[in-house]
C-alpha cells in the first residue's frame, strides 16, 4: 500500500511532450554526466524511473540500469523506447520493492521522493536504497528546497511558473508537510486543462536524518547537476549519501 498518486495512462502518454524542457540536453546531460561519474561503470538502480528520461541515456553510456516504477502506464511508455533486456524495470513502490543484485548507485531524481507522502514511507525509501547498495555505494536524490520562504503572511499559494500556456502554483500545509502542485495548461482550442500532483515536502536536514537512519553518510550536497555550490538561497539540491565501504551494520543489511 502506498500513499503515492498513481500516474494514469493519459498522464503517461503526455509525459515526454509535457516534460520536453526536462529532456533538453542542457538539463539532461549534466545529470547523466553526474550520475555516470558516481556509478563508476557499476550497475545503477533508478527509483521512480518513469519513461526513462534519465535511465535511457545513462544506459547508453554502458552503465547497466535497472528501474523501479509504480505506474505501469509509465513503464509501458518506457518500453516503447527500450526493451526489458536492455533496461529491466520492476513495477512497484520504491519504498518497499526490491530487485535482485547490488548497485554502486541508487538514485531518485526530479523531486520524485516527494511522491511518497508520509515520513514513514520516505524513511523506508532511504532504507530500501541502502539495502540495494553495495558497500561504498551511493544514493543520490535530486529535490527542490520547499519554497516556503516565498510566502508572505496570509498567502497560501506560490507560483512556480507563469506563462501564457502554463500556470503552475504550489499550495502547502505547513502543519502536515503536505503540498499540491496545481497546473493550468491552455490547450490549442483555447480551453484550459487542470491537473495536480500531491507531495510531502522535506528539508535537506530531514533527508540527512533519514539517510542516517538507513546507515548512510552525507558525502556531497550541491545545488544542481552542474555542481553549483549549495547555499541558503538554493532552490534545489542534489545530495549524495554513501554507504560505508565496510558496511556491515544492521541499518543497511538486507532483512
Ligand atoms: C516526475 S516523474 C519522474 C520520472 C523520471 N524519473 C524522470 O525524471 O523523468 C515521477 C515518477 O514517480 C513515479 N512514482 C510516484 N510514486 C512512486 C512510488 N511510490 N514508487 C515508485 N515510483 C513512483 C511516478 O509514477 C512517476 O513516474
JSON list of C-alpha atoms in Angstrom, two decimals, residues 70-253:
[
{"chain": "A", "resi": 70, "resn": "UNK", "atom": "CA", "xyz": [4.85, 2.42, -9.51]},
{"chain": "A", "resi": 71, "resn": "UNK", "atom": "CA", "xyz": [2.93, 3.22, -12.69]},
{"chain": "A", "resi": 72, "resn": "UNK", "atom": "CA", "xyz": [2.51, 0.50, -15.30]},
{"chain": "A", "resi": 73, "resn": "UNK", "atom": "CA", "xyz": [1.44, 3.11, -17.91]},
{"chain": "A", "resi": 74, "resn": "UNK", "atom": "CA", "xyz": [4.75, 4.97, -17.36]},
{"chain": "A", "resi": 75, "resn": "UNK", "atom": "CA", "xyz": [6.66, 1.68, -17.83]},
{"chain": "A", "resi": 76, "resn": "UNK", "atom": "CA", "xyz": [4.63, 1.00, -21.00]},
{"chain": "A", "resi": 77, "resn": "UNK", "atom": "CA", "xyz": [5.88, 4.31, -22.40]},
{"chain": "A", "resi": 78, "resn": "UNK", "atom": "CA", "xyz": [9.46, 3.41, -21.46]},
{"chain": "A", "resi": 79, "resn": "UNK", "atom": "CA", "xyz": [9.02, 0.05, -23.22]},
{"chain": "A", "resi": 80, "resn": "UNK", "atom": "CA", "xyz": [8.21, 1.86, -26.46]},
{"chain": "A", "resi": 81, "resn": "UNK", "atom": "CA", "xyz": [11.80, 3.13, -26.36]},
{"chain": "A", "resi": 82, "resn": "UNK", "atom": "CA", "xyz": [13.82, 0.29, -24.88]},
{"chain": "A", "resi": 83, "resn": "UNK", "atom": "CA", "xyz": [13.26, -3.48, -24.34]},
{"chain": "A", "resi": 84, "resn": "UNK", "atom": "CA", "xyz": [13.29, -5.19, -20.94]},
{"chain": "A", "resi": 85, "resn": "UNK", "atom": "CA", "xyz": [16.58, -6.99, -21.69]},
{"chain": "A", "resi": 86, "resn": "UNK", "atom": "CA", "xyz": [18.31, -3.63, -22.06]},
{"chain": "A", "resi": 87, "resn": "UNK", "atom": "CA", "xyz": [16.62, -1.93, -19.12]},
{"chain": "A", "resi": 88, "resn": "UNK", "atom": "CA", "xyz": [14.70, -4.13, -16.65]},
{"chain": "A", "resi": 89, "resn": "UNK", "atom": "CA", "xyz": [12.01, -2.44, -14.56]},
{"chain": "A", "resi": 90, "resn": "UNK", "atom": "CA", "xyz": [10.07, -3.79, -11.58]},
{"chain": "A", "resi": 91, "resn": "UNK", "atom": "CA", "xyz": [6.59, -2.34, -11.22]},
{"chain": "A", "resi": 92, "resn": "UNK", "atom": "CA", "xyz": [6.16, -1.43, -7.55]},
{"chain": "A", "resi": 93, "resn": "UNK", "atom": "CA", "xyz": [6.63, 1.05, -4.78]},
{"chain": "A", "resi": 94, "resn": "UNK", "atom": "CA", "xyz": [10.13, 2.49, -4.38]},
{"chain": "A", "resi": 95, "resn": "UNK", "atom": "CA", "xyz": [9.76, 2.36, -0.58]},
{"chain": "A", "resi": 96, "resn": "UNK", "atom": "CA", "xyz": [9.34, -1.39, -0.47]},
{"chain": "A", "resi": 97, "resn": "UNK", "atom": "CA", "xyz": [10.01, -3.08, -3.82]},
{"chain": "A", "resi": 98, "resn": "UNK", "atom": "CA", "xyz": [13.26, -4.98, -4.15]},
{"chain": "A", "resi": 99, "resn": "UNK", "atom": "CA", "xyz": [15.13, -6.17, -7.21]},
{"chain": "A", "resi": 100, "resn": "UNK", "atom": "CA", "xyz": [17.96, -8.70, -7.41]},
{"chain": "A", "resi": 101, "resn": "UNK", "atom": "CA", "xyz": [21.55, -7.56, -7.21]},
{"chain": "A", "resi": 102, "resn": "UNK", "atom": "CA", "xyz": [23.66, -4.89, -5.57]},
{"chain": "A", "resi": 103, "resn": "UNK", "atom": "CA", "xyz": [24.26, -1.48, -7.07]},
{"chain": "A", "resi": 104, "resn": "UNK", "atom": "CA", "xyz": [27.05, 1.05, -6.91]},
{"chain": "A", "resi": 105, "resn": "UNK", "atom": "CA", "xyz": [24.46, 3.78, -7.41]},
{"chain": "A", "resi": 106, "resn": "UNK", "atom": "CA", "xyz": [20.80, 4.20, -6.47]},
{"chain": "A", "resi": 107, "resn": "UNK", "atom": "CA", "xyz": [19.15, 7.47, -7.46]},
{"chain": "A", "resi": 108, "resn": "UNK", "atom": "CA", "xyz": [15.81, 9.25, -7.49]},
{"chain": "A", "resi": 109, "resn": "UNK", "atom": "CA", "xyz": [15.53, 12.46, -9.48]},
{"chain": "A", "resi": 110, "resn": "UNK", "atom": "CA", "xyz": [13.22, 15.33, -10.25]},
{"chain": "A", "resi": 111, "resn": "UNK", "atom": "CA", "xyz": [11.64, 15.59, -6.79]},
{"chain": "A", "resi": 112, "resn": "UNK", "atom": "CA", "xyz": [10.11, 12.13, -7.08]},
{"chain": "A", "resi": 113, "resn": "UNK", "atom": "CA", "xyz": [10.85, 11.11, -3.50]},
{"chain": "A", "resi": 114, "resn": "UNK", "atom": "CA", "xyz": [8.22, 13.67, -2.50]},
{"chain": "A", "resi": 115, "resn": "UNK", "atom": "CA", "xyz": [5.59, 11.49, -4.16]},
{"chain": "A", "resi": 116, "resn": "UNK", "atom": "CA", "xyz": [5.80, 9.34, -1.02]},
{"chain": "A", "resi": 117, "resn": "UNK", "atom": "CA", "xyz": [3.52, 11.33, 1.21]},
{"chain": "A", "resi": 118, "resn": "UNK", "atom": "CA", "xyz": [4.33, 10.01, 4.66]},
{"chain": "A", "resi": 119, "resn": "UNK", "atom": "CA", "xyz": [7.52, 10.31, 6.67]},
{"chain": "A", "resi": 120, "resn": "UNK", "atom": "CA", "xyz": [7.48, 6.57, 7.32]},
{"chain": "A", "resi": 121, "resn": "UNK", "atom": "CA", "xyz": [7.50, 5.79, 3.60]},
{"chain": "A", "resi": 122, "resn": "UNK", "atom": "CA", "xyz": [10.26, 8.28, 2.91]},
{"chain": "A", "resi": 123, "resn": "UNK", "atom": "CA", "xyz": [12.37, 6.75, 5.70]},
{"chain": "A", "resi": 124, "resn": "UNK", "atom": "CA", "xyz": [11.63, 3.34, 4.22]},
{"chain": "A", "resi": 125, "resn": "UNK", "atom": "CA", "xyz": [12.69, 4.58, 0.79]},
{"chain": "A", "resi": 126, "resn": "UNK", "atom": "CA", "xyz": [16.12, 5.58, 2.14]},
{"chain": "A", "resi": 127, "resn": "UNK", "atom": "CA", "xyz": [16.38, 2.16, 3.79]},
{"chain": "A", "resi": 128, "resn": "UNK", "atom": "CA", "xyz": [15.39, 0.45, 0.55]},
{"chain": "A", "resi": 129, "resn": "UNK", "atom": "CA", "xyz": [18.06, 2.42, -1.30]},
{"chain": "A", "resi": 130, "resn": "UNK", "atom": "CA", "xyz": [20.69, 1.48, 1.29]},
{"chain": "A", "resi": 131, "resn": "UNK", "atom": "CA", "xyz": [19.70, -2.17, 1.12]},
{"chain": "A", "resi": 132, "resn": "UNK", "atom": "CA", "xyz": [20.32, -2.21, -2.63]},
{"chain": "A", "resi": 133, "resn": "UNK", "atom": "CA", "xyz": [23.74, -0.54, -2.39]},
{"chain": "A", "resi": 134, "resn": "UNK", "atom": "CA", "xyz": [27.00, -2.41, -2.42]},
{"chain": "A", "resi": 135, "resn": "UNK", "atom": "CA", "xyz": [29.48, -1.32, 0.27]},
{"chain": "A", "resi": 136, "resn": "UNK", "atom": "CA", "xyz": [30.81, 2.12, -0.65]},
{"chain": "A", "resi": 137, "resn": "UNK", "atom": "CA", "xyz": [27.85, 2.69, -3.00]},
{"chain": "A", "resi": 138, "resn": "UNK", "atom": "CA", "xyz": [25.98, 5.98, -3.23]},
{"chain": "A", "resi": 139, "resn": "UNK", "atom": "CA", "xyz": [22.38, 7.16, -3.01]},
{"chain": "A", "resi": 140, "resn": "UNK", "atom": "CA", "xyz": [21.60, 10.35, -4.94]},
{"chain": "A", "resi": 141, "resn": "UNK", "atom": "CA", "xyz": [18.48, 12.46, -4.53]},
{"chain": "A", "resi": 142, "resn": "UNK", "atom": "CA", "xyz": [17.55, 15.47, -6.66]},
{"chain": "A", "resi": 143, "resn": "UNK", "atom": "CA", "xyz": [14.99, 17.52, -4.80]},
{"chain": "A", "resi": 144, "resn": "UNK", "atom": "CA", "xyz": [13.75, 21.08, -4.57]},
{"chain": "A", "resi": 145, "resn": "UNK", "atom": "CA", "xyz": [14.00, 23.07, -1.37]},
{"chain": "A", "resi": 146, "resn": "UNK", "atom": "CA", "xyz": [10.47, 23.84, -0.12]},
{"chain": "A", "resi": 147, "resn": "UNK", "atom": "CA", "xyz": [9.56, 27.31, -1.39]},
{"chain": "A", "resi": 148, "resn": "UNK", "atom": "CA", "xyz": [8.15, 28.41, 1.91]},
{"chain": "A", "resi": 149, "resn": "UNK", "atom": "CA", "xyz": [10.37, 31.46, 2.22]},
{"chain": "A", "resi": 150, "resn": "UNK", "atom": "CA", "xyz": [8.37, 32.96, -0.65]},
{"chain": "A", "resi": 151, "resn": "UNK", "atom": "CA", "xyz": [5.16, 33.08, 1.38]},
{"chain": "A", "resi": 152, "resn": "UNK", "atom": "CA", "xyz": [4.15, 36.46, 2.70]},
{"chain": "A", "resi": 153, "resn": "UNK", "atom": "CA", "xyz": [1.94, 36.07, 5.81]},
{"chain": "A", "resi": 154, "resn": "UNK", "atom": "CA", "xyz": [-1.58, 35.04, 4.85]},
{"chain": "A", "resi": 155, "resn": "UNK", "atom": "CA", "xyz": [-0.72, 33.79, 1.33]},
{"chain": "A", "resi": 156, "resn": "UNK", "atom": "CA", "xyz": [-1.36, 30.11, 0.70]},
{"chain": "A", "resi": 157, "resn": "UNK", "atom": "CA", "xyz": [-0.06, 29.53, -2.85]},
{"chain": "A", "resi": 158, "resn": "UNK", "atom": "CA", "xyz": [3.25, 30.23, -4.55]},
{"chain": "A", "resi": 159, "resn": "UNK", "atom": "CA", "xyz": [3.58, 30.32, -8.37]},
{"chain": "A", "resi": 160, "resn": "UNK", "atom": "CA", "xyz": [6.41, 28.26, -9.85]},
{"chain": "A", "resi": 161, "resn": "UNK", "atom": "CA", "xyz": [5.68, 29.05, -13.49]},
{"chain": "A", "resi": 162, "resn": "UNK", "atom": "CA", "xyz": [3.52, 31.67, -15.16]},
{"chain": "A", "resi": 163, "resn": "UNK", "atom": "CA", "xyz": [3.41, 31.70, -18.96]},
{"chain": "A", "resi": 164, "resn": "UNK", "atom": "CA", "xyz": [0.59, 32.16, -21.46]},
{"chain": "A", "resi": 165, "resn": "UNK", "atom": "CA", "xyz": [0.47, 28.36, -21.88]},
{"chain": "A", "resi": 166, "resn": "UNK", "atom": "CA", "xyz": [1.03, 27.12, -18.33]},
{"chain": "A", "resi": 167, "resn": "UNK", "atom": "CA", "xyz": [0.32, 28.50, -14.90]},
{"chain": "A", "resi": 168, "resn": "UNK", "atom": "CA", "xyz": [1.63, 26.40, -12.01]},
{"chain": "A", "resi": 169, "resn": "UNK", "atom": "CA", "xyz": [1.02, 27.02, -8.31]},
{"chain": "A", "resi": 170, "resn": "UNK", "atom": "CA", "xyz": [2.12, 25.14, -5.22]},
{"chain": "A", "resi": 171, "resn": "UNK", "atom": "CA", "xyz": [-0.02, 25.12, -2.10]},
{"chain": "A", "resi": 172, "resn": "UNK", "atom": "CA", "xyz": [1.37, 23.95, 1.22]},
{"chain": "A", "resi": 173, "resn": "UNK", "atom": "CA", "xyz": [0.04, 22.75, 4.55]},
{"chain": "A", "resi": 174, "resn": "UNK", "atom": "CA", "xyz": [2.81, 23.60, 6.97]},
{"chain": "A", "resi": 175, "resn": "UNK", "atom": "CA", "xyz": [1.37, 21.50, 9.76]},
{"chain": "A", "resi": 176, "resn": "UNK", "atom": "CA", "xyz": [1.43, 18.22, 7.85]},
{"chain": "A", "resi": 177, "resn": "UNK", "atom": "CA", "xyz": [4.24, 18.98, 5.34]},
{"chain": "A", "resi": 178, "resn": "UNK", "atom": "CA", "xyz": [1.80, 18.15, 2.55]},
{"chain": "A", "resi": 179, "resn": "UNK", "atom": "CA", "xyz": [1.73, 20.09, -0.68]},
{"chain": "A", "resi": 180, "resn": "UNK", "atom": "CA", "xyz": [-0.03, 20.11, -4.03]},
{"chain": "A", "resi": 181, "resn": "UNK", "atom": "CA", "xyz": [1.24, 21.36, -7.38]},
{"chain": "A", "resi": 182, "resn": "UNK", "atom": "CA", "xyz": [-1.64, 22.75, -9.45]},
{"chain": "A", "resi": 183, "resn": "UNK", "atom": "CA", "xyz": [-1.19, 23.02, -13.23]},
{"chain": "A", "resi": 184, "resn": "UNK", "atom": "CA", "xyz": [-3.41, 25.01, -15.60]},
{"chain": "A", "resi": 185, "resn": "UNK", "atom": "CA", "xyz": [-2.46, 24.32, -19.23]},
{"chain": "A", "resi": 186, "resn": "UNK", "atom": "CA", "xyz": [-4.03, 26.30, -22.06]},
{"chain": "A", "resi": 187, "resn": "UNK", "atom": "CA", "xyz": [-4.73, 23.93, -24.95]},
{"chain": "A", "resi": 188, "resn": "UNK", "atom": "CA", "xyz": [-4.72, 24.63, -28.71]},
{"chain": "A", "resi": 189, "resn": "UNK", "atom": "CA", "xyz": [-8.51, 25.06, -28.77]},
{"chain": "A", "resi": 190, "resn": "UNK", "atom": "CA", "xyz": [-8.31, 27.70, -26.03]},
{"chain": "A", "resi": 191, "resn": "UNK", "atom": "CA", "xyz": [-9.70, 25.51, -23.28]},
{"chain": "A", "resi": 192, "resn": "UNK", "atom": "CA", "xyz": [-7.79, 25.01, -20.04]},
{"chain": "A", "resi": 193, "resn": "UNK", "atom": "CA", "xyz": [-6.81, 21.61, -18.65]},
{"chain": "A", "resi": 194, "resn": "UNK", "atom": "CA", "xyz": [-6.29, 21.33, -14.89]},
{"chain": "A", "resi": 195, "resn": "UNK", "atom": "CA", "xyz": [-4.08, 18.69, -13.32]},
{"chain": "A", "resi": 196, "resn": "UNK", "atom": "CA", "xyz": [-2.41, 18.35, -9.95]},
{"chain": "A", "resi": 197, "resn": "UNK", "atom": "CA", "xyz": [0.10, 16.25, -8.07]},
{"chain": "A", "resi": 198, "resn": "UNK", "atom": "CA", "xyz": [0.46, 15.79, -4.34]},
{"chain": "A", "resi": 199, "resn": "UNK", "atom": "CA", "xyz": [3.70, 15.57, -2.41]},
{"chain": "A", "resi": 200, "resn": "UNK", "atom": "CA", "xyz": [5.25, 15.62, 1.05]},
{"chain": "A", "resi": 201, "resn": "UNK", "atom": "CA", "xyz": [7.97, 18.26, 1.22]},
{"chain": "A", "resi": 202, "resn": "UNK", "atom": "CA", "xyz": [11.23, 17.59, 3.05]},
{"chain": "A", "resi": 203, "resn": "UNK", "atom": "CA", "xyz": [14.09, 19.86, 4.04]},
{"chain": "A", "resi": 204, "resn": "UNK", "atom": "CA", "xyz": [17.66, 18.75, 3.33]},
{"chain": "A", "resi": 205, "resn": "UNK", "atom": "CA", "xyz": [18.23, 18.27, 7.07]},
{"chain": "A", "resi": 206, "resn": "UNK", "atom": "CA", "xyz": [15.34, 15.80, 7.30]},
{"chain": "A", "resi": 207, "resn": "UNK", "atom": "CA", "xyz": [16.79, 13.93, 4.31]},
{"chain": "A", "resi": 208, "resn": "UNK", "atom": "CA", "xyz": [20.11, 13.71, 6.16]},
{"chain": "A", "resi": 209, "resn": "UNK", "atom": "CA", "xyz": [18.39, 12.22, 9.19]},
{"chain": "A", "resi": 210, "resn": "UNK", "atom": "CA", "xyz": [16.57, 9.67, 7.01]},
{"chain": "A", "resi": 211, "resn": "UNK", "atom": "CA", "xyz": [19.92, 8.79, 5.44]},
{"chain": "A", "resi": 212, "resn": "UNK", "atom": "CA", "xyz": [21.48, 8.32, 8.88]},
{"chain": "A", "resi": 213, "resn": "UNK", "atom": "CA", "xyz": [18.63, 6.02, 9.89]},
{"chain": "A", "resi": 214, "resn": "UNK", "atom": "CA", "xyz": [19.48, 3.97, 6.81]},
{"chain": "A", "resi": 215, "resn": "UNK", "atom": "CA", "xyz": [23.19, 3.83, 7.68]},
{"chain": "A", "resi": 216, "resn": "UNK", "atom": "CA", "xyz": [24.27, 6.36, 5.03]},
{"chain": "A", "resi": 217, "resn": "UNK", "atom": "CA", "xyz": [26.53, 9.39, 5.43]},
{"chain": "A", "resi": 218, "resn": "UNK", "atom": "CA", "xyz": [26.30, 12.68, 3.54]},
{"chain": "A", "resi": 219, "resn": "UNK", "atom": "CA", "xyz": [29.19, 12.92, 1.10]},
{"chain": "A", "resi": 220, "resn": "UNK", "atom": "CA", "xyz": [28.20, 15.86, -1.08]},
{"chain": "A", "resi": 221, "resn": "UNK", "atom": "CA", "xyz": [25.43, 18.42, -1.47]},
{"chain": "A", "resi": 222, "resn": "UNK", "atom": "CA", "xyz": [25.31, 20.81, -4.42]},
{"chain": "A", "resi": 223, "resn": "UNK", "atom": "CA", "xyz": [22.52, 22.97, -5.76]},
{"chain": "A", "resi": 224, "resn": "UNK", "atom": "CA", "xyz": [22.24, 21.30, -9.16]},
{"chain": "A", "resi": 225, "resn": "UNK", "atom": "CA", "xyz": [23.80, 18.78, -11.54]},
{"chain": "A", "resi": 226, "resn": "UNK", "atom": "CA", "xyz": [26.38, 21.35, -12.67]},
{"chain": "A", "resi": 227, "resn": "UNK", "atom": "CA", "xyz": [27.82, 21.36, -9.15]},
{"chain": "A", "resi": 228, "resn": "UNK", "atom": "CA", "xyz": [26.76, 24.90, -8.22]},
{"chain": "A", "resi": 229, "resn": "UNK", "atom": "CA", "xyz": [27.51, 25.34, -4.50]},
{"chain": "A", "resi": 230, "resn": "UNK", "atom": "CA", "xyz": [24.50, 24.81, -2.24]},
{"chain": "A", "resi": 231, "resn": "UNK", "atom": "CA", "xyz": [23.67, 27.98, -0.28]},
{"chain": "A", "resi": 232, "resn": "UNK", "atom": "CA", "xyz": [20.82, 29.28, 1.85]},
{"chain": "A", "resi": 233, "resn": "UNK", "atom": "CA", "xyz": [19.31, 30.74, -1.33]},
{"chain": "A", "resi": 234, "resn": "UNK", "atom": "CA", "xyz": [19.41, 27.49, -3.34]},
{"chain": "A", "resi": 235, "resn": "UNK", "atom": "CA", "xyz": [16.02, 26.34, -4.58]},
{"chain": "A", "resi": 236, "resn": "UNK", "atom": "CA", "xyz": [17.08, 22.74, -5.18]},
{"chain": "A", "resi": 237, "resn": "UNK", "atom": "CA", "xyz": [19.73, 20.28, -4.12]},
{"chain": "A", "resi": 238, "resn": "UNK", "atom": "CA", "xyz": [21.47, 17.22, -5.43]},
{"chain": "A", "resi": 239, "resn": "UNK", "atom": "CA", "xyz": [22.58, 15.21, -2.40]},
{"chain": "A", "resi": 240, "resn": "UNK", "atom": "CA", "xyz": [24.88, 12.22, -2.31]},
{"chain": "A", "resi": 241, "resn": "UNK", "atom": "CA", "xyz": [24.96, 9.84, 0.66]},
{"chain": "A", "resi": 242, "resn": "UNK", "atom": "CA", "xyz": [27.39, 6.97, 0.89]},
{"chain": "A", "resi": 243, "resn": "UNK", "atom": "CA", "xyz": [27.15, 3.51, 2.38]},
{"chain": "A", "resi": 244, "resn": "UNK", "atom": "CA", "xyz": [30.31, 2.76, 4.40]},
{"chain": "A", "resi": 245, "resn": "UNK", "atom": "CA", "xyz": [32.84, 0.81, 2.32]},
{"chain": "A", "resi": 246, "resn": "UNK", "atom": "CA", "xyz": [32.90, -1.80, 5.09]},
{"chain": "A", "resi": 247, "resn": "UNK", "atom": "CA", "xyz": [29.13, -1.68, 5.65]},
{"chain": "A", "resi": 248, "resn": "UNK", "atom": "CA", "xyz": [28.02, -4.50, 7.82]},
{"chain": "A", "resi": 249, "resn": "UNK", "atom": "CA", "xyz": [25.65, -2.75, 10.19]},
{"chain": "A", "resi": 250, "resn": "UNK", "atom": "CA", "xyz": [22.05, -3.62, 10.96]},
{"chain": "A", "resi": 251, "resn": "UNK", "atom": "CA", "xyz": [20.58, -0.44, 9.45]},
{"chain": "A", "resi": 252, "resn": "UNK", "atom": "CA", "xyz": [21.87, -1.21, 5.98]},
{"chain": "A", "resi": 253, "resn": "UNK", "atom": "CA", "xyz": [21.78, -5.01, 5.92]}
]
